[in-house]
Amino acid sequence: MTFATHSTATSEAMTAPHLDFWFDFASTYSYPAAMRIGALARREAVKVRFRPFLLGPIFKMQGWSTSPFNLFPAKGRHMWRDLERTCAELGLKFQRPEPFPQSSVLPARIALVGLGQQWGEDFCRAVYHAEFAEGRRIDNADTMGDILSGLGVDSVAVLAAAQSTAIKDKLRTETAEAQELDIFGAPSFRAADGELFWGNDHLEAALAWAKRAG
Amino acid sequence: MTFATHSTATSEAMTAPHLDFWFDFASTYSYPAAMRIGALARREAVKVRFRPFLLGPIFKMQGWSTSPFNLFPAKGRHMWRDLERTCAELGLKFQRPEPFPQSSVLPARIALVGLGQQWGEDFCRAVYHAEFAEGRRIDNADTMGDILSGLGVDSVAVLAAAQSTAIKDKLRTETAEAQELDIFGAPSFRAADGELFWGNDHLEAALAWAKRAG
């Protein structure tokens, strides 16, 4: 085993391996991924960047008007059962949200505000918890206000910032970037060298890859 | 740790946990699953039943005229890369077959003949190897003849049996059963209590479930 000197540690920190975590708040398997990624990434010393985006426009370009889990009922039935098993194994509460999917535009915009400040990742986890553990609607300002207050954030100011042109445009460009990167579902993970992984099941492989890719 | 007495071992063998392994020879992720399932199931003392079926009719009912990996190009690009990574990790050779998908009707019929005899599982693995490791076509009698000869089986007799009405009907009823069981993709794994798992990534979880379900 070798130990880094102080200067090596500094240069390692500057070039720390990183991974982009692309997710949509309406995406079911993004729930366990969002809840797991922090601790796993710390253990692997990989820096994770949260990248909320909208799957809707990408699905639309594939000719899908809603989630494939609604369009293909057998696939949907399996997903709900599998998600239930996955959450049970991880000790995560689970409630099937109604309706599904919900619009994730508002929480995605708020997340973009928060990720530019210090509370973005906590907000993302709180939204997933509200949606999939408590069965709350995430497409309204009430739930968002509760979550923001819980984080000690000025919800009125944040909700206003989330509806600014700058943030609306940012969510559009993030979604366009996801599409350019060939992202077709969520959660997706992208390493610094462009390697793409899809699905909560592949989080560990993505982190291992990111560690090697830098 | 406890040790089974002789009589317990016998009764355990009679009620050994089992798992149905549903696969289509054209299915990409069924390749690593077919190659892994034998050793993993032995280690877990789970009896596996190979259940070849045709995904085509099930896809057709979902409105798909070909593989979703062709219909949705970004999904397809990710799959080929992910399959390459998966095979590399398992030490399995990999070549992308052309064309994709191939008709799996002939190998599925032959497999049904072989699974009623002693060479069915070896045949299934040999077909996947020919298709995904050697890039051979599996929709013609030449490749099938080579594989059968390699297994020391009378290929002329088997090819004739594979085209019998009984076997043709059997493949149809197997496919209908898959659909009734809500199977929508391959590989799928079904435990004795009806629990359904989808995808090569979930093979370990399916075996663990089957062990508990009996």
CSV table of C-alpha atoms in Angstrom, one decimal:
chain,number,residue,atom,x,y,z
A,1,MET,CA,0.0,0.0,0.0
A,2,THR,CA,1.3,3.5,-0.8
A,3,PHE,CA,0.5,6.7,0.8
A,4,ALA,CA,0.1,9.9,-1.1
A,5,THR,CA,2.3,12.9,-0.2
A,6,HIS,CA,0.5,16.2,0.4
A,7,SER,CA,1.3,17.5,-3.1
A,8,THR,CA,0.1,14.2,-4.7
A,9,ALA,CA,-3.1,14.4,-2.8
A,10,THR,CA,-3.7,17.9,-4.0
A,11,SER,CA,-3.1,17.0,-7.6
A,12,GLU,CA,-5.3,13.9,-7.2
A,13,ALA,CA,-8.1,16.1,-5.8
A,14,MET,CA,-7.8,18.3,-8.9
A,15,THR,CA,-8.0,15.3,-11.2
A,16,ALA,CA,-10.4,13.3,-9.1
A,17,PRO,CA,-12.4,10.7,-11.1
A,18,HIS,CA,-15.9,11.8,-11.8
A,19,LEU,CA,-19.2,10.6,-13.0
A,20,ASP,CA,-22.2,12.4,-14.4
A,21,PHE,CA,-25.5,11.1,-12.9
A,22,TRP,CA,-28.4,11.8,-15.4
A,23,PHE,CA,-31.8,11.4,-13.9
A,24,ASP,CA,-35.5,12.5,-14.4
A,25,PHE,CA,-37.6,12.9,-11.2
A,26,ALA,CA,-40.4,10.9,-12.8
A,27,SER,CA,-38.0,7.9,-13.4
A,28,THR,CA,-38.7,5.0,-11.1
A,29,TYR,CA,-35.3,3.4,-11.0
A,30,SER,CA,-33.7,6.8,-10.5
A,31,TYR,CA,-35.1,6.7,-7.0
A,32,PRO,CA,-32.9,3.9,-5.7
A,33,ALA,CA,-30.0,5.2,-7.8
A,34,ALA,CA,-30.3,8.7,-6.2
A,35,MET,CA,-30.5,7.2,-2.7
A,36,ARG,CA,-27.4,5.0,-3.2
A,37,ILE,CA,-25.0,7.1,-5.3
A,38,GLY,CA,-23.7,9.4,-2.6
A,39,ALA,CA,-22.3,6.7,-0.2
A,40,LEU,CA,-21.1,4.5,-3.0
A,41,ALA,CA,-19.3,7.3,-4.8
A,42,ARG,CA,-17.6,8.4,-1.5
A,43,ARG,CA,-16.4,4.9,-0.9
A,44,GLU,CA,-14.9,4.8,-4.4
A,45,ALA,CA,-13.6,8.4,-4.2
A,46,VAL,CA,-15.5,9.3,-7.4
A,47,LYS,CA,-17.0,12.8,-7.6
A,48,VAL,CA,-20.6,12.7,-8.8
A,49,ARG,CA,-22.3,15.5,-10.7
A,50,PHE,CA,-26.1,15.5,-10.5
A,51,ARG,CA,-27.6,16.2,-13.9
A,52,PRO,CA,-31.4,16.5,-13.8
A,53,PHE,CA,-33.1,16.4,-17.3
A,54,LEU,CA,-36.4,15.6,-18.9
A,55,LEU,CA,-37.0,12.2,-20.5
A,56,GLY,CA,-40.3,13.3,-22.0
A,57,PRO,CA,-38.9,15.1,-25.1
A,58,ILE,CA,-36.5,12.1,-25.7
A,59,PHE,CA,-39.4,9.6,-25.4
A,60,LYS,CA,-41.4,11.8,-27.8
A,61,MET,CA,-38.7,11.6,-30.4
A,62,GLN,CA,-38.9,7.8,-30.1
A,63,GLY,CA,-42.6,8.0,-30.8
A,64,TRP,CA,-43.7,7.5,-27.1
A,65,SER,CA,-46.4,9.8,-25.7
A,66,THR,CA,-45.8,8.5,-22.1
A,67,SER,CA,-43.6,6.1,-20.1
A,68,PRO,CA,-42.8,2.8,-21.8
A,69,PHE,CA,-43.9,1.2,-18.6
A,70,ASN,CA,-47.4,2.5,-19.4
A,71,LEU,CA,-47.2,1.8,-23.1
A,72,PHE,CA,-46.1,-1.8,-22.6
A,73,PRO,CA,-48.2,-3.2,-19.7
A,74,ALA,CA,-46.3,-6.4,-19.1
A,75,LYS,CA,-43.0,-4.5,-18.9
A,76,GLY,CA,-44.7,-2.1,-16.5
A,77,ARG,CA,-46.0,-4.8,-14.2
A,78,HIS,CA,-42.6,-6.3,-14.0
A,79,MET,CA,-41.0,-2.9,-13.3
A,80,TRP,CA,-43.3,-2.1,-10.3
A,81,ARG,CA,-42.7,-5.5,-8.8
A,82,ASP,CA,-38.9,-5.3,-9.4
A,83,LEU,CA,-38.7,-1.8,-8.0
A,84,GLU,CA,-40.6,-3.0,-4.9
A,85,ARG,CA,-38.0,-5.9,-4.5
A,86,THR,CA,-35.1,-3.5,-5.1
A,87,CYS,CA,-36.3,-1.0,-2.5
A,88,ALA,CA,-37.0,-3.8,0.1
A,89,GLU,CA,-33.5,-5.0,-0.3
A,90,LEU,CA,-32.0,-1.5,0.1
A,91,GLY,CA,-34.3,-0.8,3.1
A,92,LEU,CA,-36.0,2.1,1.2
A,93,LYS,CA,-39.7,2.8,1.7
A,94,PHE,CA,-41.8,2.4,-1.4
A,95,GLN,CA,-45.2,3.5,-2.5
A,96,ARG,CA,-46.3,3.4,-6.1
A,97,PRO,CA,-47.0,7.1,-7.1
A,98,GLU,CA,-50.3,8.0,-8.6
A,99,PRO,CA,-50.5,9.3,-11.3
A,100,PHE,CA,-47.5,7.9,-13.0
A,101,PRO,CA,-45.5,9.5,-14.5
A,102,GLN,CA,-45.8,12.9,-13.1
A,103,SER,CA,-44.5,16.0,-14.7
A,104,SER,CA,-40.9,16.5,-13.4
A,105,VAL,CA,-40.5,20.0,-14.9
A,106,LEU,CA,-40.9,22.0,-11.6
A,107,PRO,CA,-38.6,19.8,-9.4
A,108,ALA,CA,-36.0,19.6,-12.2
A,109,ARG,CA,-35.9,23.4,-12.4
A,110,ILE,CA,-35.7,23.8,-8.7
A,111,ALA,CA,-32.9,21.2,-8.6
A,112,LEU,CA,-30.9,23.3,-11.1
A,113,VAL,CA,-31.2,26.3,-8.8
A,114,GLY,CA,-30.1,24.2,-5.8
A,115,LEU,CA,-27.2,22.5,-7.5
A,116,GLY,CA,-25.8,25.9,-8.1
A,117,GLN,CA,-26.0,26.4,-4.4
A,118,GLN,CA,-25.4,24.0,-1.5
A,119,TRP,CA,-28.7,22.2,-1.2
A,120,GLY,CA,-29.2,20.6,-4.6
A,121,GLU,CA,-28.4,17.0,-3.9
A,122,ASP,CA,-30.4,17.0,-0.6
A,123,PHE,CA,-33.3,18.4,-2.5
A,124,CYS,CA,-33.1,15.7,-5.2
A,125,ARG,CA,-33.2,13.0,-2.5
A,126,ALA,CA,-36.1,14.7,-0.8
A,127,VAL,CA,-38.1,14.8,-4.0
A,128,TYR,CA,-37.5,11.1,-4.7
A,129,HIS,CA,-38.5,10.4,-1.1
A,130,ALA,CA,-41.7,12.4,-1.3
A,131,GLU,CA,-42.6,10.8,-4.6
A,132,PHE,CA,-41.7,7.1,-4.1
A,133,ALA,CA,-41.7,6.7,-0.3
A,134,GLU,CA,-44.6,9.0,0.7
A,135,GLY,CA,-46.6,8.9,-2.6
A,136,ARG,CA,-46.8,12.7,-2.8
A,137,ARG,CA,-47.2,14.6,-6.0
A,138,ILE,CA,-44.0,16.3,-7.1
A,139,ASP,CA,-45.6,18.4,-9.8
A,140,ASN,CA,-47.0,21.1,-7.5
A,141,ALA,CA,-45.6,24.0,-5.5
A,142,ASP,CA,-47.0,22.8,-2.2
A,143,THR,CA,-44.8,19.7,-2.0
A,144,MET,CA,-41.9,21.7,-3.4
A,145,GLY,CA,-42.4,24.4,-0.7
A,146,ASP,CA,-42.5,21.8,2.1
A,147,ILE,CA,-39.3,20.2,0.8
A,148,LEU,CA,-37.5,23.5,0.5
A,149,SER,CA,-38.6,24.7,4.0
A,150,GLY,CA,-37.4,21.4,5.4
A,151,LEU,CA,-34.0,22.1,3.9
A,152,GLY,CA,-34.0,25.6,5.5
A,153,VAL,CA,-34.2,27.3,2.1
A,154,ASP,CA,-36.3,30.4,1.3
A,155,SER,CA,-38.9,28.6,-0.8
A,156,VAL,CA,-40.6,31.8,-2.2
A,157,ALA,CA,-37.3,33.1,-3.6
A,158,VAL,CA,-36.3,29.6,-4.9
A,159,LEU,CA,-39.7,29.0,-6.6
A,160,ALA,CA,-39.3,32.4,-8.3
A,161,ALA,CA,-35.7,31.6,-9.4
A,162,ALA,CA,-36.9,28.2,-10.7
A,163,GLN,CA,-39.4,30.0,-13.1
A,164,SER,CA,-36.7,32.4,-14.4
A,165,THR,CA,-35.9,32.4,-18.1
A,166,ALA,CA,-32.3,31.5,-17.2
A,167,ILE,CA,-33.3,28.3,-15.4
A,168,LYS,CA,-36.0,27.3,-17.9
A,169,ASP,CA,-33.3,27.6,-20.7
A,170,LYS,CA,-30.8,25.7,-18.6
A,171,LEU,CA,-33.2,22.7,-18.3
A,172,ARG,CA,-33.8,22.8,-22.0
A,173,THR,CA,-30.0,22.8,-22.8
A,174,GLU,CA,-29.4,20.1,-20.2
A,175,THR,CA,-32.1,17.9,-21.9
A,176,ALA,CA,-30.6,18.7,-25.3
A,177,GLU,CA,-27.2,17.7,-24.1
A,178,ALA,CA,-28.5,14.4,-22.7
A,179,GLN,CA,-30.0,13.6,-26.1
A,180,GLU,CA,-26.7,14.5,-27.9
A,181,LEU,CA,-24.9,12.2,-25.5
A,182,ASP,CA,-27.2,9.3,-26.7
A,183,ILE,CA,-29.0,9.1,-23.3
A,184,PHE,CA,-32.3,7.3,-23.9
A,185,GLY,CA,-33.4,6.5,-20.3
A,186,ALA,CA,-32.8,7.2,-16.7
A,187,PRO,CA,-30.8,6.8,-14.5
A,188,SER,CA,-27.8,7.0,-16.8
A,189,PHE,CA,-24.2,7.4,-15.8
A,190,ARG,CA,-21.5,8.9,-18.0
A,191,ALA,CA,-17.8,8.7,-17.2
A,192,ALA,CA,-15.2,11.3,-18.2
A,193,ASP,CA,-14.2,9.3,-21.2
A,194,GLY,CA,-17.8,9.2,-22.5
A,195,GLU,CA,-18.6,5.6,-21.4
A,196,LEU,CA,-22.3,5.4,-20.8
A,197,PHE,CA,-24.1,3.1,-18.4
A,198,TRP,CA,-27.9,2.8,-18.0
A,199,GLY,CA,-29.9,1.7,-15.0
A,200,ASN,CA,-29.7,1.5,-11.3
A,201,ASP,CA,-28.2,-2.0,-11.6
A,202,HIS,CA,-25.2,-0.6,-13.4
A,203,LEU,CA,-24.3,2.1,-10.9
A,204,GLU,CA,-21.5,0.0,-9.4
A,205,ALA,CA,-20.0,-0.8,-12.8
A,206,ALA,CA,-20.2,2.9,-13.8
A,207,LEU,CA,-18.4,4.0,-10.6
A,208,ALA,CA,-15.7,1.4,-11.2
A,209,TRP,CA,-15.3,2.6,-14.8
A,210,ALA,CA,-15.2,6.2,-13.7
A,211,LYS,CA,-12.4,5.4,-11.2
A,212,ARG,CA,-10.3,4.1,-14.1
A,213,ALA,CA,-11.3,6.7,-16.6
A,214,GLY,CA,-10.5,9.6,-14.3
B,1,MET,CA,-23.3,-25.0,10.0
B,2,THR,CA,-25.5,-28.1,9.8
B,3,PHE,CA,-25.1,-31.2,7.8
B,4,ALA,CA,-28.0,-33.0,6.1
B,5,THR,CA,-28.5,-36.6,7.0
B,6,HIS,CA,-28.9,-39.1,4.2
B,7,SER,CA,-32.7,-39.1,4.4
B,8,THR,CA,-32.9,-35.3,4.5
B,9,ALA,CA,-30.7,-35.1,1.5
B,10,THR,CA,-33.1,-37.4,-0.4
B,11,SER,CA,-36.2,-35.5,0.5
B,12,GLU,CA,-34.4,-32.2,-0.4
B,13,ALA,CA,-33.5,-33.6,-3.8
B,14,MET,CA,-37.2,-34.4,-4.4
B,15,THR,CA,-38.3,-30.9,-3.5
B,16,ALA,CA,-35.2,-29.2,-4.9
B,17,PRO,CA,-35.7,-25.5,-5.6
B,18,HIS,CA,-36.1,-24.8,-9.3
B,19,LEU,CA,-36.1,-21.9,-11.7
B,20,ASP,CA,-37.4,-21.7,-15.3
B,21,PHE,CA,-35.0,-20.0,-17.7
B,22,TRP,CA,-36.9,-18.4,-20.6
B,23,PHE,CA,-34.8,-17.4,-23.6
B,24,ASP,CA,-34.9,-16.6,-27.3
B,25,PHE,CA,-31.8,-17.6,-29.4
B,26,ALA,CA,-31.9,-14.1,-31.0
B,27,SER,CA,-31.8,-12.4,-27.6
B,28,THR,CA,-28.4,-10.7,-27.0
B,29,TYR,CA,-28.4,-10.8,-23.2
B,30,SER,CA,-29.6,-14.4,-23.2
B,31,TYR,CA,-26.1,-15.2,-24.4
B,32,PRO,CA,-24.2,-14.4,-21.1
B,33,ALA,CA,-27.2,-15.7,-19.1
B,34,ALA,CA,-27.1,-19.1,-20.9
B,35,MET,CA,-23.4,-19.3,-20.3
B,36,ARG,CA,-23.5,-18.4,-16.6
B,37,ILE,CA,-26.7,-20.1,-15.4
B,38,GLY,CA,-25.4,-23.7,-15.2
B,39,ALA,CA,-22.5,-23.1,-12.8
B,40,LEU,CA,-24.4,-20.5,-10.7
B,41,ALA,CA,-27.4,-22.8,-10.3
B,42,ARG,CA,-25.2,-25.7,-9.3
B,43,ARG,CA,-23.6,-23.6,-6.6
B,44,GLU,CA,-27.0,-22.5,-5.3
B,45,ALA,CA,-28.4,-26.1,-5.6
B,46,VAL,CA,-31.2,-24.8,-7.8
B,47,LYS,CA,-32.5,-26.9,-10.6
B,48,VAL,CA,-32.9,-25.0,-13.9
B,49,ARG,CA,-35.3,-25.8,-16.7
B,50,PHE,CA,-34.3,-24.4,-20.1
B,51,ARG,CA,-37.4,-22.9,-21.8
B,52,PRO,CA,-36.7,-21.7,-25.4
B,53,PHE,CA,-39.5,-19.5,-26.8
B,54,LEU,CA,-40.0,-16.9,-29.5
B,55,LEU,CA,-40.0,-13.2,-28.6
B,56,GLY,CA,-41.2,-12.2,-32.1
B,57,PRO,CA,-44.9,-12.8,-31.6
B,58,ILE,CA,-44.7,-11.1,-28.2
B,59,PHE,CA,-43.0,-8.1,-29.7
B,60,LYS,CA,-45.5,-8.0,-32.5
B,61,MET,CA,-48.4,-7.7,-30.0
B,62,GLN,CA,-46.6,-4.7,-28.5
B,63,GLY,CA,-46.6,-3.2,-32.0
B,64,TRP,CA,-42.9,-3.9,-32.7
B,65,SER,CA,-41.9,-5.4,-36.1
B,66,THR,CA,-38.3,-6.1,-35.0
B,67,SER,CA,-36.1,-5.9,-31.9
B,68,PRO,CA,-36.5,-2.8,-29.8
B,69,PHE,CA,-32.7,-2.4,-30.1
B,70,ASN,CA,-33.2,-1.7,-33.8
B,71,LEU,CA,-36.4,0.4,-33.4
B,72,PHE,CA,-34.7,2.7,-30.8
B,73,PRO,CA,-31.2,3.3,-32.1
B,74,ALA,CA,-29.7,5.0,-28.9
B,75,LYS,CA,-31.0,2.0,-26.9
B,76,GLY,CA,-29.4,-0.3,-29.4
B,77,ARG,CA,-26.0,1.4,-29.4
B,78,HIS,CA,-25.9,1.2,-25.6
B,79,MET,CA,-26.9,-2.4,-25.6
B,80,TRP,CA,-24.1,-3.5,-28.0
B,81,ARG,CA,-21.5,-1.6,-26.0
B,82,ASP,CA,-22.9,-2.9,-22.7
B,83,LEU,CA,-23.0,-6.5,-24.0
B,84,GLU,CA,-19.3,-6.1,-25.1
B,85,ARG,CA,-18.4,-4.9,-21.6
B,86,THR,CA,-20.4,-7.7,-20.0
B,87,CYS,CA,-18.8,-10.4,-22.1
B,88,ALA,CA,-15.3,-9.0,-21.5
B,89,GLU,CA,-15.9,-9.2,-17.8
B,90,LEU,CA,-17.1,-12.8,-18.0
B,91,GLY,CA,-14.3,-13.8,-20.3
B,92,LEU,CA,-16.8,-14.6,-23.1
B,93,LYS,CA,-15.8,-14.0,-26.7
B,94,PHE,CA,-18.1,-11.5,-28.4
B,95,GLN,CA,-18.8,-10.7,-32.0
B,96,ARG,CA,-21.8,-8.7,-33.1
B,97,PRO,CA,-24.0,-10.9,-35.3
B,98,GLU,CA,-25.1,-9.8,-38.7
B,99,PRO,CA,-27.9,-9.6,-39.4
B,100,PHE,CA,-29.6,-8.9,-36.1
B,101,PRO,CA,-31.9,-10.2,-35.1
B,102,GLN,CA,-31.8,-13.6,-36.8
B,103,SER,CA,-34.8,-16.0,-36.9
B,104,SER,CA,-34.5,-18.3,-34.0
B,105,VAL,CA,-37.3,-20.6,-35.0
B,106,LEU,CA,-35.0,-23.5,-36.2
B,107,PRO,CA,-32.6,-23.6,-33.2
B,108,ALA,CA,-35.6,-23.2,-30.8
B,109,ARG,CA,-37.3,-26.3,-32.4
B,110,ILE,CA,-34.0,-28.3,-32.3
B,111,ALA,CA,-33.5,-27.2,-28.6
B,112,LEU,CA,-37.0,-28.6,-27.8
B,113,VAL,CA,-36.0,-31.9,-29.3
B,114,GLY,CA,-32.7,-31.9,-27.4
B,115,LEU,CA,-34.1,-30.9,-24.1
B,116,GLY,CA,-36.3,-34.1,-24.2
B,117,GLN,CA,-33.0,-36.0,-24.6
B,118,GLN,CA,-29.7,-35.4,-22.9
B,119,TRP,CA,-28.0,-32.9,-25.2
B,120,GLY,CA,-30.4,-29.9,-25.0
B,121,GLU,CA,-28.5,-27.6,-22.7
B,122,ASP,CA,-25.2,-28.2,-24.4
B,123,PHE,CA,-26.9,-27.5,-27.7
B,124,CYS,CA,-28.3,-24.2,-26.4
B,125,ARG,CA,-24.8,-23.0,-25.3
B,126,ALA,CA,-23.3,-24.1,-28.6
B,127,VAL,CA,-25.9,-22.0,-30.5
B,128,TYR,CA,-25.2,-18.9,-28.4
B,129,HIS,CA,-21.5,-19.5,-28.9
B,130,ALA,CA,-21.9,-19.9,-32.7
B,131,GLU,CA,-24.0,-16.7,-32.9
B,132,PHE,CA,-22.3,-14.3,-30.5
B,133,ALA,CA,-18.7,-15.6,-30.2
B,134,GLU,CA,-18.2,-16.8,-33.8
B,135,GLY,CA,-20.7,-14.5,-35.6
B,136,ARG,CA,-22.3,-17.4,-37.4
B,137,ARG,CA,-25.8,-17.5,-38.7
B,138,ILE,CA,-28.1,-19.6,-36.6
B,139,ASP,CA,-31.1,-19.6,-39.0
B,140,ASN,CA,-29.7,-22.3,-41.3
B,141,ALA,CA,-29.4,-26.0,-41.3
B,142,ASP,CA,-25.6,-25.9,-42.0
B,143,THR,CA,-24.7,-24.3,-38.7
B,144,MET,CA,-27.2,-26.5,-36.9
B,145,GLY,CA,-25.8,-29.6,-38.5
B,146,ASP,CA,-22.2,-28.6,-37.4
B,147,ILE,CA,-23.4,-28.0,-33.9
B,148,LEU,CA,-25.3,-31.3,-33.7
B,149,SER,CA,-22.4,-33.3,-35.2
B,150,GLY,CA,-20.1,-31.6,-32.6
B,151,LEU,CA,-22.4,-33.0,-29.9
B,152,GLY,CA,-22.3,-36.5,-31.4
B,153,VAL,CA,-25.9,-36.3,-32.3
B,154,ASP,CA,-27.5,-37.7,-35.5
B,155,SER,CA,-28.2,-34.4,-37.2
B,156,VAL,CA,-30.3,-35.7,-40.0
B,157,ALA,CA,-32.7,-37.4,-37.6
B,158,VAL,CA,-32.8,-34.4,-35.3
B,159,LEU,CA,-33.4,-31.9,-38.1
B,160,ALA,CA,-36.3,-34.1,-39.2
B,161,ALA,CA,-37.7,-34.3,-35.7
B,162,ALA,CA,-37.4,-30.5,-35.3
B,163,GLN,CA,-39.7,-30.0,-38.3
B,164,SER,CA,-42.3,-32.4,-37.0
B,165,THR,CA,-45.8,-31.1,-36.2
B,166,ALA,CA,-45.4,-32.1,-32.6
B,167,ILE,CA,-42.3,-29.9,-32.1
B,168,LYS,CA,-43.7,-27.0,-34.2
B,169,ASP,CA,-46.8,-27.1,-31.9
B,170,LYS,CA,-44.7,-27.4,-28.8
B,171,LEU,CA,-42.8,-24.2,-29.7
B,172,ARG,CA,-46.1,-22.5,-30.3
B,173,THR,CA,-47.5,-23.5,-26.9
B,174,GLU,CA,-44.3,-22.6,-25.1
B,175,THR,CA,-44.4,-19.2,-26.6
B,176,ALA,CA,-48.1,-18.8,-25.7
B,177,GLU,CA,-47.2,-19.9,-22.2
B,178,ALA,CA,-44.5,-17.3,-22.0
B,179,GLN,CA,-47.0,-14.6,-23.0
B,180,GLU,CA,-49.5,-15.9,-20.4
B,181,LEU,CA,-46.8,-15.7,-17.8
B,182,ASP,CA,-46.4,-12.0,-18.6
B,183,ILE,CA,-42.9,-12.5,-20.1
B,184,PHE,CA,-42.1,-9.5,-22.3
B,185,GLY,CA,-38.3,-10.0,-22.9
B,186,ALA,CA,-35.4,-12.4,-22.6
B,187,PRO,CA,-33.8,-13.7,-20.6
B,188,SER,CA,-36.5,-14.1,-18.1
B,189,PHE,CA,-36.4,-16.2,-15.0
B,190,ARG,CA,-39.5,-17.5,-13.1
B,191,ALA,CA,-39.4,-19.1,-9.7
B,192,ALA,CA,-41.8,-21.8,-8.5
B,193,ASP,CA,-44.0,-19.3,-6.8
B,194,GLY,CA,-44.4,-17.3,-10.0
B,195,GLU,CA,-41.9,-14.5,-9.2
B,196,LEU,CA,-40.6,-13.1,-12.4
B,197,PHE,CA,-37.1,-11.6,-13.0
B,198,TRP,CA,-36.0,-10.1,-16.3
B,199,GLY,CA,-32.4,-9.7,-17.6
B,200,ASN,CA,-29.0,-11.2,-17.3
B,201,ASP,CA,-28.2,-8.8,-14.5
B,202,HIS,CA,-31.0,-10.3,-12.4
B,203,LEU,CA,-29.9,-14.0,-12.7
B,204,GLU,CA,-28.3,-14.0,-9.2
B,205,ALA,CA,-31.4,-12.4,-7.6
B,206,ALA,CA,-33.6,-15.0,-9.4
B,207,LEU,CA,-31.6,-17.9,-8.1
B,208,ALA,CA,-31.6,-16.5,-4.6
B,209,TRP,CA,-35.4,-16.1,-4.8
B,210,ALA,CA,-35.8,-19.6,-6.3
B,211,LYS,CA,-33.8,-21.1,-3.4
B,212,ARG,CA,-36.3,-19.6,-0.9
B,213,ALA,CA,-39.4,-20.3,-3.0
B,214,GLY,CA,-38.6,-24.0,-3.5
